[in-house]
CSV table of C-alpha atoms in Angstrom, one decimal:
chain,number,residue,atom,x,y,z
A,5,MET,CA,-14.8,-3.6,18.4
A,6,LEU,CA,-13.6,0.0,18.9
A,7,MET,CA,-10.2,0.5,20.5
A,8,PRO,CA,-9.8,2.6,23.6
A,9,PRO,CA,-8.1,6.0,23.0
A,10,ARG,CA,-4.7,5.2,24.3
A,11,LEU,CA,-4.5,1.9,22.3
A,12,ARG,CA,-5.8,3.8,19.2
A,13,LYS,CA,-3.0,6.4,19.5
A,14,PHE,CA,-0.4,3.6,19.8
A,15,ALA,CA,-1.8,1.7,16.8
A,16,LEU,CA,-1.9,4.9,14.8
A,17,ALA,CA,1.8,5.6,15.7
A,18,VAL,CA,2.8,2.1,14.6
A,19,HIS,CA,0.7,2.4,11.4
A,20,LEU,CA,2.1,5.8,10.5
A,21,THR,CA,5.7,4.6,11.1
A,22,CYS,CA,5.2,1.5,8.9
A,23,SER,CA,3.4,3.4,6.1
A,24,VAL,CA,5.8,6.3,5.8
A,25,GLY,CA,8.7,3.8,6.2
A,26,TRP,CA,7.3,1.7,3.3
A,27,LEU,CA,7.1,4.9,1.1
A,28,GLY,CA,10.7,5.9,2.1
A,29,ALA,CA,12.1,2.5,1.4
A,30,VAL,CA,10.5,2.5,-2.0
A,31,LEU,CA,12.0,5.9,-2.7
A,32,ALA,CA,15.5,4.5,-1.7
A,33,TYR,CA,14.8,1.5,-4.0
A,34,LEU,CA,13.9,3.8,-6.9
A,35,VAL,CA,17.2,5.7,-6.5
A,36,LEU,CA,19.1,2.4,-6.7
A,37,ASP,CA,16.9,1.3,-9.6
A,38,ILE,CA,17.7,4.5,-11.6
A,39,SER,CA,21.3,4.0,-10.8
A,40,ALA,CA,21.3,0.4,-12.1
A,41,ALA,CA,19.5,1.6,-15.2
A,42,THR,CA,21.6,4.6,-16.1
A,43,ASN,CA,25.1,3.9,-14.7
A,44,ARG,CA,27.7,2.4,-16.9
A,45,ASP,CA,30.1,1.5,-14.2
A,46,LEU,CA,29.9,-2.2,-13.6
A,47,VAL,CA,30.8,-2.1,-9.9
A,48,THR,CA,28.1,0.6,-9.3
A,49,VAL,CA,25.4,-1.4,-11.1
A,50,ARG,CA,26.4,-4.6,-9.3
A,51,GLY,CA,26.3,-2.8,-6.0
A,52,ALA,CA,23.0,-1.2,-6.8
A,53,TRP,CA,21.4,-4.6,-7.6
A,54,ILE,CA,22.8,-6.1,-4.4
A,55,ALA,CA,21.4,-3.2,-2.4
A,56,MET,CA,18.1,-3.4,-4.2
A,57,GLY,CA,17.8,-7.0,-3.1
A,58,LEU,CA,18.5,-6.1,0.5
A,59,VAL,CA,16.1,-3.2,0.5
A,60,VAL,CA,13.3,-5.2,-0.9
A,61,SER,CA,13.7,-8.3,1.3
A,62,ARG,CA,14.7,-6.5,4.6
A,63,ALA,CA,12.7,-3.3,4.4
A,64,ILE,CA,10.0,-3.0,1.8
A,65,VAL,CA,8.3,-6.4,2.2
A,66,PRO,CA,8.3,-6.3,6.0
A,67,LEU,CA,7.1,-2.7,6.1
A,68,ALA,CA,4.4,-3.5,3.5
A,69,VAL,CA,3.1,-6.4,5.6
A,70,ALA,CA,3.1,-4.3,8.8
A,71,SER,CA,1.4,-1.4,7.0
A,72,LEU,CA,-1.3,-3.6,5.6
A,73,LEU,CA,-2.0,-5.3,8.9
A,74,THR,CA,-1.9,-2.1,11.1
A,75,GLY,CA,-4.1,-0.4,8.5
A,76,LEU,CA,-6.7,-3.1,8.9
A,77,VAL,CA,-6.4,-2.8,12.7
A,78,MET,CA,-6.9,1.0,12.4
A,79,ALA,CA,-9.9,0.7,10.1
A,80,LEU,CA,-11.7,-2.1,12.0
A,81,GLY,CA,-10.8,-0.7,15.5
A,82,THR,CA,-12.2,2.8,14.9
A,83,LYS,CA,-15.5,4.3,13.8
A,84,TRP,CA,-14.2,4.8,10.3
A,85,GLY,CA,-14.6,1.1,9.5
A,86,LEU,CA,-13.1,-0.7,6.4
A,87,LEU,CA,-16.0,-0.5,4.0
A,88,ARG,CA,-17.9,2.6,5.2
A,89,HIS,CA,-16.0,5.4,3.6
A,90,TRP,CA,-14.7,5.6,0.1
A,91,TRP,CA,-11.3,6.9,1.1
A,92,VAL,CA,-10.7,4.0,3.5
A,93,LEU,CA,-11.9,1.4,0.9
A,94,ILE,CA,-9.9,2.9,-1.9
A,95,SER,CA,-6.8,3.1,0.3
A,96,PHE,CA,-7.2,-0.6,1.2
A,97,VAL,CA,-7.7,-1.7,-2.3
A,98,LEU,CA,-4.7,0.2,-3.6
A,99,THR,CA,-2.6,-1.1,-0.7
A,100,VAL,CA,-3.6,-4.7,-1.5
A,101,LEU,CA,-2.8,-4.1,-5.2
A,102,ALA,CA,0.6,-2.5,-4.4
A,103,PHE,CA,1.3,-5.4,-2.0
A,104,LEU,CA,0.5,-8.1,-4.6
A,105,VAL,CA,2.6,-6.4,-7.3
A,106,LEU,CA,5.4,-6.1,-4.7
A,107,LEU,CA,5.2,-9.8,-3.9
A,108,SER,CA,5.4,-10.8,-7.6
A,109,GLU,CA,8.4,-8.5,-8.1
A,110,ALA,CA,10.3,-9.2,-4.8
A,111,GLY,CA,11.4,-12.7,-5.8
A,112,VAL,CA,12.7,-11.5,-9.1
A,113,VAL,CA,14.7,-8.6,-7.5
A,114,VAL,CA,16.3,-10.9,-4.9
A,115,ARG,CA,17.2,-13.4,-7.7
A,116,ASN,CA,18.7,-10.6,-9.8
A,117,ALA,CA,20.7,-9.4,-6.7
A,118,THR,CA,22.1,-12.9,-6.3
A,119,VAL,CA,23.0,-13.0,-10.0
A,120,ALA,CA,24.7,-9.6,-9.7
A,121,ALA,CA,26.6,-10.8,-6.7
A,122,ASP,CA,27.7,-14.1,-8.1
A,123,ALA,CA,28.1,-13.2,-11.8
A,124,ALA,CA,31.4,-14.3,-13.2
A,125,SER,CA,31.1,-12.1,-16.3
A,126,SER,CA,30.0,-8.6,-16.7
A,127,ALA,CA,27.5,-9.7,-19.4
A,128,GLU,CA,25.3,-11.4,-16.8
A,129,VAL,CA,25.1,-8.2,-14.8
A,130,ARG,CA,24.5,-6.1,-17.9
A,131,ALA,CA,21.6,-8.4,-18.8
A,132,LEU,CA,19.6,-7.6,-15.7
A,133,THR,CA,16.7,-5.4,-16.6
A,134,PRO,CA,15.8,-2.6,-14.1
A,135,THR,CA,12.3,-2.5,-12.6
A,136,LEU,CA,11.7,1.3,-13.0
A,137,LEU,CA,8.1,0.9,-14.2
A,138,HIS,CA,7.1,-1.0,-11.1
A,139,SER,CA,9.1,1.0,-8.6
A,140,GLY,CA,8.0,4.4,-10.0
A,141,GLY,CA,4.4,3.2,-10.3
A,142,GLY,CA,4.5,1.8,-6.8
A,143,LEU,CA,5.8,5.1,-5.4
A,144,LEU,CA,3.0,7.0,-7.1
A,145,VAL,CA,0.4,4.6,-5.6
A,146,LEU,CA,1.8,5.0,-2.1
A,147,VAL,CA,1.8,8.8,-2.4
A,148,LEU,CA,-1.8,8.7,-3.5
A,149,ILE,CA,-2.7,6.5,-0.5
A,150,GLN,CA,-0.9,8.9,1.8
A,151,VAL,CA,-2.8,11.9,0.3
A,152,LEU,CA,-6.1,10.1,0.7
A,153,ASN,CA,-5.3,9.3,4.4
A,154,VAL,CA,-4.3,12.8,5.2
A,155,TYR,CA,-7.2,14.6,3.4
A,156,LYS,CA,-9.9,12.0,4.1
A,157,PRO,CA,-12.2,13.2,1.4
A,158,GLN,CA,-15.9,12.9,2.3
A,159,GLY,CA,-18.1,10.2,0.8
A,160,LEU,CA,-19.9,7.3,2.3
A,161,THR,CA,-20.2,4.0,0.5
A,162,PRO,CA,-23.8,2.6,0.1
A,163,TYR,CA,-22.9,0.1,2.9
A,164,GLY,CA,-21.6,2.9,5.1
A,165,TRP,CA,-24.7,5.0,4.6
A,166,ARG,CA,-27.0,2.0,5.5
A,167,ARG,CA,-25.0,1.4,8.6
A,168,GLN,CA,-25.1,5.1,9.6
A,169,GLN,CA,-28.9,5.1,9.1
A,170,ALA,CA,-29.3,1.9,11.1
A,171,GLU,CA,-27.2,3.3,14.0
A,172,ARG,CA,-29.2,6.5,14.0
A,173,ARG,CA,-32.5,4.6,14.3
A,174,ALA,CA,-31.0,2.4,17.0
A,175,GLY,CA,-29.7,5.3,19.0
A,176,SER,CA,-32.7,7.6,18.6
A,177,GLY,CA,-34.9,6.4,21.5
A,178,ASN,CA,-34.3,3.3,23.4
A,179,ARG,CA,-32.4,3.3,26.7
A,180,SER,CA,-30.8,-0.1,26.0
A,181,GLY,CA,-28.6,1.6,23.4
A,182,ALA,CA,-27.3,3.9,26.1
A,183,GLU,CA,-26.7,0.9,28.4
A,184,ASP,CA,-24.6,-0.7,25.8
A,185,GLN,CA,-22.2,2.2,26.0
A,186,ARG,CA,-21.4,1.4,29.6
A,187,PRO,CA,-18.3,-0.7,30.3
A,188,ARG,CA,-18.8,-4.5,30.5
A,189,GLY,CA,-17.2,-7.5,32.2
A,190,ILE,CA,-13.9,-6.7,33.7
A,191,TRP,CA,-14.1,-3.0,32.8
A,192,ARG,CA,-17.4,-2.8,34.7
A,193,ALA,CA,-15.7,-4.5,37.7
A,194,LEU,CA,-12.6,-2.3,37.6
A,195,SER,CA,-14.6,0.9,37.2
A,196,GLY,CA,-17.0,0.0,40.0
A,197,THR,CA,-20.1,0.3,37.8
A,198,ARG,CA,-22.9,-1.7,39.2
A,199,ARG,CA,-25.7,-3.4,37.3
A,200,ARG,CA,-29.1,-1.7,37.7
A,201,PRO,CA,-31.5,-3.8,39.8
B,1,MET,CA,-4.9,5.1,8.2
B,2,SER,CA,-7.9,6.0,10.2
B,3,ASP,CA,-6.7,8.3,13.0
B,4,GLY,CA,-9.6,8.1,15.4
B,5,THR,CA,-11.1,11.5,14.4
B,6,GLU,CA,-14.9,11.4,14.1
B,7,PRO,CA,-16.3,10.6,10.7
B,8,PRO,CA,-18.5,13.3,9.3
B,9,ASP,CA,-22.3,13.1,9.2
B,10,GLU,CA,-23.3,12.5,5.6
B,11,GLY,CA,-27.0,13.5,5.7
B,12,GLU,CA,-30.3,11.7,4.9
B,13,ALA,CA,-30.0,11.1,1.2
B,14,PRO,CA,-28.3,7.9,-0.2
B,15,PRO,CA,-24.9,9.0,-1.3
B,16,GLY,CA,-23.7,8.8,-4.9
B,17,MET,CA,-20.1,7.8,-5.9
B,18,PRO,CA,-17.8,10.9,-5.5
B,19,TRP,CA,-16.0,12.2,-8.6
B,20,TRP,CA,-12.5,11.4,-7.2
B,21,VAL,CA,-13.5,7.8,-6.6
B,22,LYS,CA,-14.5,7.5,-10.3
B,23,VAL,CA,-11.2,9.2,-11.4
B,24,ILE,CA,-9.1,6.8,-9.3
B,25,GLY,CA,-11.3,3.8,-10.4
B,26,ILE,CA,-10.9,4.6,-14.1
B,27,ALA,CA,-7.1,5.2,-13.7
B,28,VAL,CA,-6.6,1.9,-11.9
B,29,LEU,CA,-8.8,0.1,-14.5
B,30,ALA,CA,-6.7,1.6,-17.3
B,31,ILE,CA,-3.4,0.5,-15.7
B,32,LEU,CA,-4.8,-3.0,-15.2
B,33,LEU,CA,-6.0,-3.2,-18.8
B,34,LEU,CA,-2.6,-1.9,-20.0
B,35,ALA,CA,-0.8,-4.5,-18.0
B,36,LEU,CA,-3.1,-7.2,-19.4
B,37,ALA,CA,-2.6,-5.9,-23.0
B,38,ILE,CA,1.2,-5.9,-22.5
B,39,THR,CA,1.0,-9.5,-21.1
B,40,LEU,CA,-1.1,-10.6,-24.1
B,41,ILE,CA,1.0,-8.8,-26.7
B,42,GLY,CA,4.3,-9.8,-25.1
B,43,GLY,CA,3.3,-13.4,-24.9
B,44,GLY,CA,2.9,-13.4,-21.1
B,45,ARG,CA,6.2,-11.8,-20.6
B,46,HIS,CA,4.9,-8.9,-18.4
B,47,GLY,CA,5.8,-9.1,-14.8
B,48,PRO,CA,8.5,-11.3,-13.4
B,49,GLY,CA,9.2,-12.9,-16.8
B,50,LEU,CA,10.1,-9.5,-18.2
B,51,HIS,CA,13.1,-9.4,-16.0
B,52,GLY,CA,14.4,-12.8,-17.1
B,53,SER,CA,16.4,-14.0,-20.0
B,54,SER,CA,14.1,-12.8,-22.8
B,55,ALA,CA,14.5,-9.2,-21.6
B,56,ALA,CA,18.2,-9.8,-21.3
B,57,GLU,CA,18.5,-10.6,-25.0
B,58,TRP,CA,16.9,-7.2,-25.8
B,59,ARG,CA,19.3,-5.5,-23.4
B,60,LEU,CA,22.4,-7.2,-24.8
B,61,SER,CA,21.4,-6.5,-28.4
B,62,SER,CA,20.7,-2.9,-27.8
B,63,ALA,CA,24.0,-2.6,-25.8
B,64,GLY,CA,25.8,-4.1,-28.9
B,65,ALA,CA,24.9,-1.0,-30.9
B,66,ASP,CA,26.6,1.2,-28.3
B,67,GLN,CA,30.1,-0.4,-28.2
B,68,GLU,CA,31.9,2.9,-28.0
B,69,GLY,CA,30.2,4.3,-25.0
B,70,GLY,CA,29.8,0.8,-23.5
B,71,TRP,CA,30.4,-0.5,-20.0
B,72,ARG,CA,33.5,0.0,-18.0
B,73,GLU,CA,34.8,-3.1,-16.3
B,74,VAL,CA,36.2,-2.1,-12.9
B,75,SER,CA,38.1,-4.7,-10.9
B,76,VAL,CA,37.1,-5.1,-7.3
B,77,GLY,CA,39.6,-5.7,-4.5
């Protein structure tokens, strides 16, 4: 079901906010992660881990969920579709992969943040291993998704091509196709469109 | 992030897979295989397990070789 233009604009604004917010939150997390990996000051490392736990649980995971859901709404609610164009499909697959890796890591980061906050000895804080590979890799994947979404490189999937051909055939002659474009139900009543006798 | 602009008309011929899709697919596959290899070689310690006690042992042992430039303990409060 295609969204009307005003709803589509609103959904796009929400989706953009969530997606760019996710990317920004991961960038902030990466800065903290590098700090935890390279800094020798115990208070700084402890603080970095506590902040990493908060950023993951309060910003990255909620934004990732919202970005995934609003992305689905945008794909399914517009003519682009979810499976018709390679850039949409690749973006969706990469987002799901990034989300799954995030979910597997989030619990560990929050647990490490708790350890860092409650650790009685500095050895416990020192023992926490940074997550640079995942945060750096995640950031690269999110940047790649953003690039795909901005440039929208051409390319129909086989499914998208079949749908396009079917829509062409359906729209090439019969009047019933044109009738389907008219508003229905309550929209027909509100706009005053009357059914043809 | 479909923004409501109209998708392009792709013509009559069935489309092949674009080069950039192949590049991304190979890169993703390589990363997944690398993660699988690390998991198998490391005895299943890739992922969350890497950040647990087993990794901590490595971190502590490597830190032991760096006693001089080691950590500074700073009291809080």
